[in-house]
Each structure stands twice: as C-alpha cells, then as structure tokens.
Coordinates of C-alpha atoms in Angstrom, one line a residue:
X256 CA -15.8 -12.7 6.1
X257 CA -17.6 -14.9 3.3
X258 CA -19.2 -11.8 2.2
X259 CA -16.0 -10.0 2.1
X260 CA -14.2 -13.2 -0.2
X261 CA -17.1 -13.3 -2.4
X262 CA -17.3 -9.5 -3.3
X263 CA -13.6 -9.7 -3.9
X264 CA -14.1 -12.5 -6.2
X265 CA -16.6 -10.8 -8.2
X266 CA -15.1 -7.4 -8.5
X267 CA -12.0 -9.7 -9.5
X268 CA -14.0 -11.5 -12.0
X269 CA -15.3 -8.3 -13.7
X270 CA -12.0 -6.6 -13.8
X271 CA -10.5 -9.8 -15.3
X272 CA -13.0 -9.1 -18.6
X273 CA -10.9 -5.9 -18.9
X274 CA -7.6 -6.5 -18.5
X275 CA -7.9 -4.8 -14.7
X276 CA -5.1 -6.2 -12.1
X277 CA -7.0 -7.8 -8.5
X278 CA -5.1 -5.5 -6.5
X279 CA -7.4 -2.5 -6.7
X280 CA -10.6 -3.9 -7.4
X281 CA -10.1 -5.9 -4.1
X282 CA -9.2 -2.8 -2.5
X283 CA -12.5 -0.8 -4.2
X284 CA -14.7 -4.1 -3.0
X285 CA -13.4 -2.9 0.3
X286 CA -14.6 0.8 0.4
X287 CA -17.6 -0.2 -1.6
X288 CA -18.7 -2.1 1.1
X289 CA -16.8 -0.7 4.4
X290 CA -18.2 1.7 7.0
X291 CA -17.0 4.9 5.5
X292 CA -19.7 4.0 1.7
X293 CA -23.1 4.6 2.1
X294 CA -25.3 1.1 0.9
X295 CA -24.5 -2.1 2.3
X296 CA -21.9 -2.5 5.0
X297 CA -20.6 -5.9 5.8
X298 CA -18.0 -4.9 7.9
X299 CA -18.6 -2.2 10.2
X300 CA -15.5 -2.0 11.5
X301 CA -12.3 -2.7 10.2
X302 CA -10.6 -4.1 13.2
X303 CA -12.6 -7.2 13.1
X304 CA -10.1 -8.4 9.7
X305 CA -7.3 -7.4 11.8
X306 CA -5.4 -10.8 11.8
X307 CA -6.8 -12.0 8.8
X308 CA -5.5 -8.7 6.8
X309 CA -2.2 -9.4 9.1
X310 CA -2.1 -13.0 7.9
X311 CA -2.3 -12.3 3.9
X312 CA 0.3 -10.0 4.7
X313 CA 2.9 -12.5 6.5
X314 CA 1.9 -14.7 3.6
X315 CA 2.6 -12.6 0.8
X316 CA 6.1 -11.9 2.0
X317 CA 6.5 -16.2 3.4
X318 CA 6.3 -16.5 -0.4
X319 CA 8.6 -13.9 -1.3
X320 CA 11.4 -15.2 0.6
X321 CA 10.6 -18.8 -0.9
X322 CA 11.5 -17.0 -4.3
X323 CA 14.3 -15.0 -3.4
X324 CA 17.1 -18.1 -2.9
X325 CA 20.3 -16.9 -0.6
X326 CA 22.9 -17.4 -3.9
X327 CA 21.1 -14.1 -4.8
X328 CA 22.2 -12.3 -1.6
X329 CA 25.5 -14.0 -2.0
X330 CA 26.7 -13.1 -5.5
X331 CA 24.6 -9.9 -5.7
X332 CA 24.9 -8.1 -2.2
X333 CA 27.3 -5.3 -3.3
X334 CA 24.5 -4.3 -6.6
X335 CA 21.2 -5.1 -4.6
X336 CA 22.9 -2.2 -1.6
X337 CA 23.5 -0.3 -4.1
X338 CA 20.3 -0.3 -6.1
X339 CA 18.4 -0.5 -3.1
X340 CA 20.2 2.8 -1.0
X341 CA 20.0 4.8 -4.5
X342 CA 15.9 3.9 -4.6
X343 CA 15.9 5.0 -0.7
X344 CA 17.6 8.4 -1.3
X345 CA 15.8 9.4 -4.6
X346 CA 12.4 8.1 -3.0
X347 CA 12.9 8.9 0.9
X348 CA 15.0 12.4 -0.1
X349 CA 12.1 13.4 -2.4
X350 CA 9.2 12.9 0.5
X351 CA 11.0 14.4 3.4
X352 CA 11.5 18.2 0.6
X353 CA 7.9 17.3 -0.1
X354 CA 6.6 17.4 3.2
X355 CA 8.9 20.9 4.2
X356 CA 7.4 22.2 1.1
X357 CA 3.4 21.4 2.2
X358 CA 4.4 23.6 5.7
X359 CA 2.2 21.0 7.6
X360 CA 5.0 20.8 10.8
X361 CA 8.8 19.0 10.9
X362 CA 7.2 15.8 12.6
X363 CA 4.6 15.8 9.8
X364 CA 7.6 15.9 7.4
X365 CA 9.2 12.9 8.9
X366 CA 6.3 11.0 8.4
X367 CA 5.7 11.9 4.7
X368 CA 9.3 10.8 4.5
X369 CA 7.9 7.3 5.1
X370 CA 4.8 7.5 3.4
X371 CA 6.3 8.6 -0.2
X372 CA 10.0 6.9 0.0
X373 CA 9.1 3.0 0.9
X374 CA 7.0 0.5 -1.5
X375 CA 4.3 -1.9 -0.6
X376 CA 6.0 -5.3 -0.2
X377 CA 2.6 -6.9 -0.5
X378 CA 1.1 -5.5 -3.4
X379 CA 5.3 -5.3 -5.5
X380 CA 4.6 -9.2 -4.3
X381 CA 1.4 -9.3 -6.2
X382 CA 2.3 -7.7 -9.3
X383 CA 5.2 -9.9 -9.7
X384 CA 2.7 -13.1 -9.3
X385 CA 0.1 -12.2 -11.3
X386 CA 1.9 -10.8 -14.3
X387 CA 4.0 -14.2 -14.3
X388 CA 7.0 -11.9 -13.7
X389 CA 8.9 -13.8 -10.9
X390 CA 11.7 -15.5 -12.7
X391 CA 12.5 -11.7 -15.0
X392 CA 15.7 -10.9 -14.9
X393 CA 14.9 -7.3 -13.3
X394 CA 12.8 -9.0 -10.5
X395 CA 16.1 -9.7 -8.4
X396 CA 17.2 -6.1 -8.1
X397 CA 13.5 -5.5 -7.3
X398 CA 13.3 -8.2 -4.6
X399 CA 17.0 -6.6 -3.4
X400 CA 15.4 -3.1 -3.0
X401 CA 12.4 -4.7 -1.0
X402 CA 15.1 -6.2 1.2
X403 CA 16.7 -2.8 2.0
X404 CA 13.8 -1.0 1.9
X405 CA 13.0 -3.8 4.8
X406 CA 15.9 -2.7 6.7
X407 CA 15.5 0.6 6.7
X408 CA 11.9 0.9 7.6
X409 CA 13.1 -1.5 10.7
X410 CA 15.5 1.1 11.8
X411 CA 13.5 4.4 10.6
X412 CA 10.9 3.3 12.9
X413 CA 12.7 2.9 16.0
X414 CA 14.0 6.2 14.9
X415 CA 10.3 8.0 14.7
X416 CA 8.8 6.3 17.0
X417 CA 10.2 8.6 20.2
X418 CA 10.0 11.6 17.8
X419 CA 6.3 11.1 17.3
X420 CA 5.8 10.2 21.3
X421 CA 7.9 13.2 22.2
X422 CA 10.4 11.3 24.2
X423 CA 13.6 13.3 25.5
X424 CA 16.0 10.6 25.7
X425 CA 18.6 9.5 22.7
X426 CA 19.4 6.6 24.4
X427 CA 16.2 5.3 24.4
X428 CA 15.7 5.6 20.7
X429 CA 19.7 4.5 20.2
X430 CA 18.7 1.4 22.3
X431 CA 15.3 0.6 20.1
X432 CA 17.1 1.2 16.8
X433 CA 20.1 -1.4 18.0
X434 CA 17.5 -3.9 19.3
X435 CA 16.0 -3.4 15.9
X436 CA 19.1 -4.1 14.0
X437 CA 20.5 -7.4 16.8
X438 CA 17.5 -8.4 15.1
X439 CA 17.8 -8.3 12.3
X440 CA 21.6 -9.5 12.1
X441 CA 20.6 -12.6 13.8
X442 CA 17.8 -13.4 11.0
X443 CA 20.7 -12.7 8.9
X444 CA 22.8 -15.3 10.0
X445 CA 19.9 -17.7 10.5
X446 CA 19.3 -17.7 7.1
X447 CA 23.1 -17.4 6.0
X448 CA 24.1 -20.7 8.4
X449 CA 20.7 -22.2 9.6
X450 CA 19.3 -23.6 6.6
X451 CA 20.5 -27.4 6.8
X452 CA 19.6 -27.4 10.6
X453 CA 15.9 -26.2 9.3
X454 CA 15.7 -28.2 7.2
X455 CA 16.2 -31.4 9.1
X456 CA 13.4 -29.9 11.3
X457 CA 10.9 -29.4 9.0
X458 CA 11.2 -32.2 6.7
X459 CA 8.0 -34.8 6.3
X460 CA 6.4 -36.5 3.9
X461 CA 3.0 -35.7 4.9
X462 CA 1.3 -32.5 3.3
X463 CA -0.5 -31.7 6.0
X464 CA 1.8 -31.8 8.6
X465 CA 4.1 -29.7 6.1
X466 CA 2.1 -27.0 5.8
X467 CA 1.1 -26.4 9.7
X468 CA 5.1 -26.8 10.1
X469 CA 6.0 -23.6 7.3
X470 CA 2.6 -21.9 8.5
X471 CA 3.4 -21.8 12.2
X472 CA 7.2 -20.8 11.7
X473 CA 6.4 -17.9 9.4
X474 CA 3.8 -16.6 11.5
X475 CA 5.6 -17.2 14.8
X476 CA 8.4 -15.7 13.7
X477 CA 6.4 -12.7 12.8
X478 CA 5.5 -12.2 15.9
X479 CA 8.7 -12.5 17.6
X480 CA 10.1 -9.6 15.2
X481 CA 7.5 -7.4 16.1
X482 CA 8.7 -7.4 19.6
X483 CA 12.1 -6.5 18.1
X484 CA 11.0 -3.5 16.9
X485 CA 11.2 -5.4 13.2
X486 CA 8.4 -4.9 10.8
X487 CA 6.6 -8.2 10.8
X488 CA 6.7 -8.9 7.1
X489 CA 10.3 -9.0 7.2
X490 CA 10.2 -12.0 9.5
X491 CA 7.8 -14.0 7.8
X492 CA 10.1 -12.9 4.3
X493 CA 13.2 -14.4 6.3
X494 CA 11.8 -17.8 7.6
X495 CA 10.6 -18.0 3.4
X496 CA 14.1 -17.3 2.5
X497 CA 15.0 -20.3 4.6
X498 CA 12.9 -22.7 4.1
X499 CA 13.2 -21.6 0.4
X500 CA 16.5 -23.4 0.0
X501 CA 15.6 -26.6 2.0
X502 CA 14.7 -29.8 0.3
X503 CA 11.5 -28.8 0.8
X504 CA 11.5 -25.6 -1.0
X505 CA 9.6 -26.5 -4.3
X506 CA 6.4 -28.1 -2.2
X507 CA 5.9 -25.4 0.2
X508 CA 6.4 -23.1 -3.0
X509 CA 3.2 -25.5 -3.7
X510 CA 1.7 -25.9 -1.2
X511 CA 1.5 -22.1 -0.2
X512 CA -0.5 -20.6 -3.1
X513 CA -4.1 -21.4 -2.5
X514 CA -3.4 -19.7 0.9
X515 CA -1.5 -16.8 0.0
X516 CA -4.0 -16.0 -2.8
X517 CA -7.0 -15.9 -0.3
X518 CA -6.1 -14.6 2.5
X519 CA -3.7 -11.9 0.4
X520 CA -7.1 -10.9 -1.2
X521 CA -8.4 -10.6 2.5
X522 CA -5.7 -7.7 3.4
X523 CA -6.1 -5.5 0.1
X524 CA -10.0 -5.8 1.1
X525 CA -9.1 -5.4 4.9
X526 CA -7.4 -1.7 3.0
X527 CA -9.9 -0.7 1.0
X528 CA -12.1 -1.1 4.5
X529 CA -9.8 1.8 6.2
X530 CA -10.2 4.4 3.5
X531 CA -12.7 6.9 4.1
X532 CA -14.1 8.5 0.6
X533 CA -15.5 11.5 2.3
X534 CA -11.8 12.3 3.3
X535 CA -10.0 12.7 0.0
X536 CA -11.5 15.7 -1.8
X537 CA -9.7 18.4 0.9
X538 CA -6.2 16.9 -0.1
X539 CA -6.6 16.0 -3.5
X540 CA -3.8 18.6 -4.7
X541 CA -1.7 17.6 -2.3
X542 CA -2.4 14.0 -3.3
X543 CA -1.9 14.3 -7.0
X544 CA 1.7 16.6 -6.3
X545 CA 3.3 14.0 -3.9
X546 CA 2.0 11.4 -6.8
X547 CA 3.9 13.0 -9.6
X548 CA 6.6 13.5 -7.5
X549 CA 6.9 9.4 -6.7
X550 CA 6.6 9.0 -10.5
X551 CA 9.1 10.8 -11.3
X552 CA 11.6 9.7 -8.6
X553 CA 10.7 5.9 -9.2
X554 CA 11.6 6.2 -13.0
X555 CA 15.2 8.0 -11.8
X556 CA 15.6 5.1 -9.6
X557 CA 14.4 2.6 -11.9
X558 CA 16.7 3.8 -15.1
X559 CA 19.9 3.9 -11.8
X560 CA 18.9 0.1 -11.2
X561 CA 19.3 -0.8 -14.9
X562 CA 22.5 0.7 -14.7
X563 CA 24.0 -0.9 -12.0
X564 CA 23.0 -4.2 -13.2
X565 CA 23.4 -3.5 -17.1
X566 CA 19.9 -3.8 -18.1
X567 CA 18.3 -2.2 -21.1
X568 CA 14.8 0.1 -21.2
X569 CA 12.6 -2.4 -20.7
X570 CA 13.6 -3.8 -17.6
X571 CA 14.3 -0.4 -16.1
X572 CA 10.6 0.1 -17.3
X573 CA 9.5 -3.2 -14.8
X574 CA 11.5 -1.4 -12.0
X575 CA 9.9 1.9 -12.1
X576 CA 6.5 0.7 -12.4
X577 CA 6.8 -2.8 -9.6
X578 CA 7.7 -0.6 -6.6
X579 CA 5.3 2.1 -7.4
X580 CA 2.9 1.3 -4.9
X581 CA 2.6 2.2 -1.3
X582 CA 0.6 0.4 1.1
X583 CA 0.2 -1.3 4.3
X584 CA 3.6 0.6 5.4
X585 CA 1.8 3.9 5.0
X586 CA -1.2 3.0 6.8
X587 CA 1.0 2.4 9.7
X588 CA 2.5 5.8 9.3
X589 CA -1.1 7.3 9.1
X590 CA -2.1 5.5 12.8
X591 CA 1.2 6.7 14.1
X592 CA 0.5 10.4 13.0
X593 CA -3.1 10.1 14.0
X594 CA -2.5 8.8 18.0
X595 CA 0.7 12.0 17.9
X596 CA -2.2 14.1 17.3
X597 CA -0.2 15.4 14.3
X598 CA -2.0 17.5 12.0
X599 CA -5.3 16.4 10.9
X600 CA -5.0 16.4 7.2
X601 CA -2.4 13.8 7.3
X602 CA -4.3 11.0 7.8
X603 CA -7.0 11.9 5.0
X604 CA -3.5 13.0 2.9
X605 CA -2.0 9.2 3.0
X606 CA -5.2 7.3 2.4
X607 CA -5.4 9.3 -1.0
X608 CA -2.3 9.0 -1.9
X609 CA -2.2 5.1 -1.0
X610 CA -5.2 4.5 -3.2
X611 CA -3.9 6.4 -5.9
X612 CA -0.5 4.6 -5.8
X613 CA -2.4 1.0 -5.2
X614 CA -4.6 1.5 -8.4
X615 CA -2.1 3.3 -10.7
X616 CA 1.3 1.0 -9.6
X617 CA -0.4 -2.5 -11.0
X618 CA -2.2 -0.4 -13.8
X619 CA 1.1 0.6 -15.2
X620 CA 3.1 -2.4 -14.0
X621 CA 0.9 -3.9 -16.3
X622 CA 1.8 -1.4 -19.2
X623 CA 5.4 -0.8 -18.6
X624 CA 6.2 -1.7 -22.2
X625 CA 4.4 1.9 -23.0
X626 CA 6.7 3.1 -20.2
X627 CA 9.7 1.9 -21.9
X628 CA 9.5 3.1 -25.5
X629 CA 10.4 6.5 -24.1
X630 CA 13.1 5.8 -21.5
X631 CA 16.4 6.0 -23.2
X632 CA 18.6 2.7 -22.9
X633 CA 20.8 3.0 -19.6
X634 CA 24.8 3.7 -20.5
X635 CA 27.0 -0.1 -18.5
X636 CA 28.2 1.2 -15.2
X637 CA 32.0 1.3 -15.3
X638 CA 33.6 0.0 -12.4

C-alpha cells in the first residue's frame, strides 16, 4: 500500500510539470504496476485494495454531499429533474442503440446501456476539486445530474440484476427495485427533516472525536444502502448532504480533505490495477465508436443544461466535459456481465472505454474553454 501511495505521488508529481490532471496518472501508476504489466508488480491482486479503493470512493462522494447544501434541492428540484432525465435519455438512449448496433446479444445491450449513459461520481468529484471549480455557477446542475444519475443507477440495477441472473419472476425484480426506492425516499426525508436532530448528535468540540463521528456515519451508512439495493456512494453523498448543513459543516468540510485526497488517490490506483493492457487492442474500434458517440451526446446534453438554467457557452462547455467520465459504475457493470457469462468481449470492451473516458474527461475538463469557442450560445428556455 505505501508502494502503491508513493507511485501515485510521483506519477502525480511528473504530470503536475505538464499541466496533466491526477486522475489518470493515478490510474496509469495502477496498470504500470498491477498484475496485468510486465516489470514490477506491487500488487498482485487487486482485491487486496478492495476496501481501501471502497473507502476513497465513499469519501469522495461524503464530500460531495458536504458541497451540495439542501437550499439547492429546494429552490432547484424542478431544473436539476429536468437537466438530469434529459442527460439520462441522450446518454442512456445513445448506449442501449449502441449496443443493438455491435450485435453482441439484448442482455449485452442492457449493460452497455449502463456502461455509456452514467458518469463517474468519483472522478466528476475530482475534476471539480482540483480545477477549483466547486463554487461555478454550472457546478449545481452538474451535482443535480449526479444526484439523478444516483437514482437511476439505484433502480436500473434492481432492474438488471434478475435479467443478468436469468430470474423468471417480475415480482421479484418489482420487489428489489421498490426496496431500492423505500430507500432511497427515506434518505430523502432524512436529509429534508433530520438535519437539526444530526446535528445535535454529532456536535463536539474535539477534532478528533469529530472526525471518527462524520467517518463512521458515512461509511456505516454506506453499508446499510448496499443492503437496500442502493449504490453505496449515494449513501455516503446523503449523510454529506446532512451533515453539510449542520453547525458543523465548514470543519468537517476541513477536516475531510487530507483523507479524501489519499485514500481517493488509492481507488483511481485500486482502477488502473483492474485494467488488463493485453485486453484492449481486440475492441479498440468498438472502443473509439462508443467514445465518439459519448462525446457527442454529452455536448447535446451539456448545451440542454445551459438552457434550462440560462447559461451561456462556457458553462455548457464545463457540463459537457465534467460528466465525461465513466468509472467505478462501469466496472461494476463489467463484473456483472462477466459472472452472467455474457459475451467475452465485454469485459475487455468497458475497461477500454473506461480508460479512455478517465484520461480524456479531466484532459478536456481541463480545456473546456477550447470546447466553448465553438458551441453556439444556448437560446433562455421559455416557460
């Protein structure tokens, strides 16, 4: 693991003398140096950063929902629905034709669905944070589409789960889906009506005791919405959007940094570990297809996000290029597809496509303003 934080660091380092984003020179310190690169291997296999990699994630979206304040849900709910179900269908519409169009199977395309309509939480997190981006204008809507996208991944996965297992019964996939969504309501009004109550709770004076108070609730409550049938990120985002209004908020926004920053570093290099080199050159027109195809859709749904919320080129520029990347959701998809026995270029298929996406999305996050220059300036929706 030390090896692991120090390659990171110095890939990091490097990149930084160039202008490179951390994202995917952790992920390449990962491959470099996984089981899958010939040379030195300090982690042979993956599993072993299981819950670390699990950790950075929970932390990453923690400090999301610290950021995202509940005012925002409350004056903006109507726009961020709106923004965030356009950016679903464009995104989500666009995979499921892709996959029908590659011929690999239906249940193949269901999955590709997945893989090409939902953004990385973690790494849209990380872009936002490292290009000092968090208090934008445009980064509300973006947070909003994470929140759907959130919702939606809760309830498409319930959905594909008994697809993928080949279960007969509706019921039982009705049944999942609404234990999903009980869920997820009652988080909803935890964080709606809670947040006085939680604040009481976790209020102290004492750092220390602070931060094993905001670390324990996030990743308990992670684990609880895992046995809901809710992705665990979402938790952990909801517990930050809690404890985010408290009088506490503005230290634990402190006090969470140093943490989030290492072990986030830790799940990006936890990715790069997963990706098998060897794999990539068979799919590497498929790869480079579905990737043009998520450019494409992501500037559509970028320039329909300005709209709604009146914003000029620029920020629909921010949009496009923030929820570019796809990640740890995908990877999920790709273990799914693999234990269905589904066909056995779709594993290879989503680990390209992933690493393109988690190089190129920070890359040209990074260079929106290039972006912008030739998107034409969105027309005010009339209501």
């Amino acid at each position: 693991m030390g090896g692991a934080f120090l390659a990171a660091a110095f890939l990091a380092r490097l990149g930084g003398r160039i202008g490179l984003p951390t994202i995917p020179l952790f992920i390449l310190a990962g491959i470099l140096l996984g089981p899958h690169t010939p040379g030195v291997v300090l982690v042979a296999d993956p599993h072993d950063l299981e819950m670390l990699s699990a950790l950075g994630l929970v932390l990453l979206l923690f400090y999301l929902g610290l950021e995202f304040h509940l005012d925002d849900l409350k004056s903006g709910g109507r726009r961020m629905a709106l923004a965030g179900g356009t950016y679903l269908v464009l995104n989500v519409g666009a995979g499921l034709g892709f996959g029908f169009a590659l011929g690999w199977g239906t249940s193949e395309a269901l999955v590709l669905a997945g893989v090409l309509g939902i953004s990385s939480s973690a790494i849209v997190t990380k872009v936002l944070v490292d290009l000092g981006r968090i208090g934008n204008p445009e980064t509300k809507p973006i947070l909003g589409i994470i929140v759907v996208e959130d919702v939606f991944l809760a309830l498409y996965l319930a959905a594909l789960q008994p697809i993928l297992s080949g279960a007969e019964s509706l019921s039982a996939a009705v049944m999942d889906g609404g234990k999903a969504f009980g869920f997820l309501l009652l988080l909803a009004l935890a964080a709606r009506y809670g947040t006085r109550v939680v604040g009481r709770l976790i209020n102290t004076r004492d750092d220390e005791l602070l931060v094993i108070s905001f670390l324990g609730a996030a990743v308990f409550l992670a684990g609880v919405s895992e046995w809901f049938g809710v992705a665990d990120a979402i938790g952990a985002f909801m517990v930050g959007l809690m404890l985010g209004s408290t009088a506490s908020g503005d230290r634990i926004r402190r006090l969470v940094h140093p943490l989030r920053d290492a072990f986030g570093a830790i799940f990006f290099f936890a990715f790069g570990l997963s990706i098998d080199p060897g794999d990539l050159p068979t799919v590497v027109w498929p790869v480079l297809a579905a990737v043009a195809v998520t450019l494409a859709m992501n500037v559509l749904a970028g320039l329909a996000a300005a709209r709604i919320y009146r914003f000029g080129p620029g920020p629909a520029a921010n949009i496009s290029t923030t929820l570019l990347a796809r990640g740890e959701f995908a990877l999920i998809l790709a273990t799914m597809a693999a234990a269905a026995g589904l066909d056995d270029r779709l594993s290879p298929f989503i680990a390209g496509y992933v690493l393109v996406l988690a190089v190129l999305g920070p890359l040209m996050a990074g260079r929106s303003s290039l972006l912008a220059r030739m998107l034409p300036a969105p027309e005010p929706l009339r209501v």
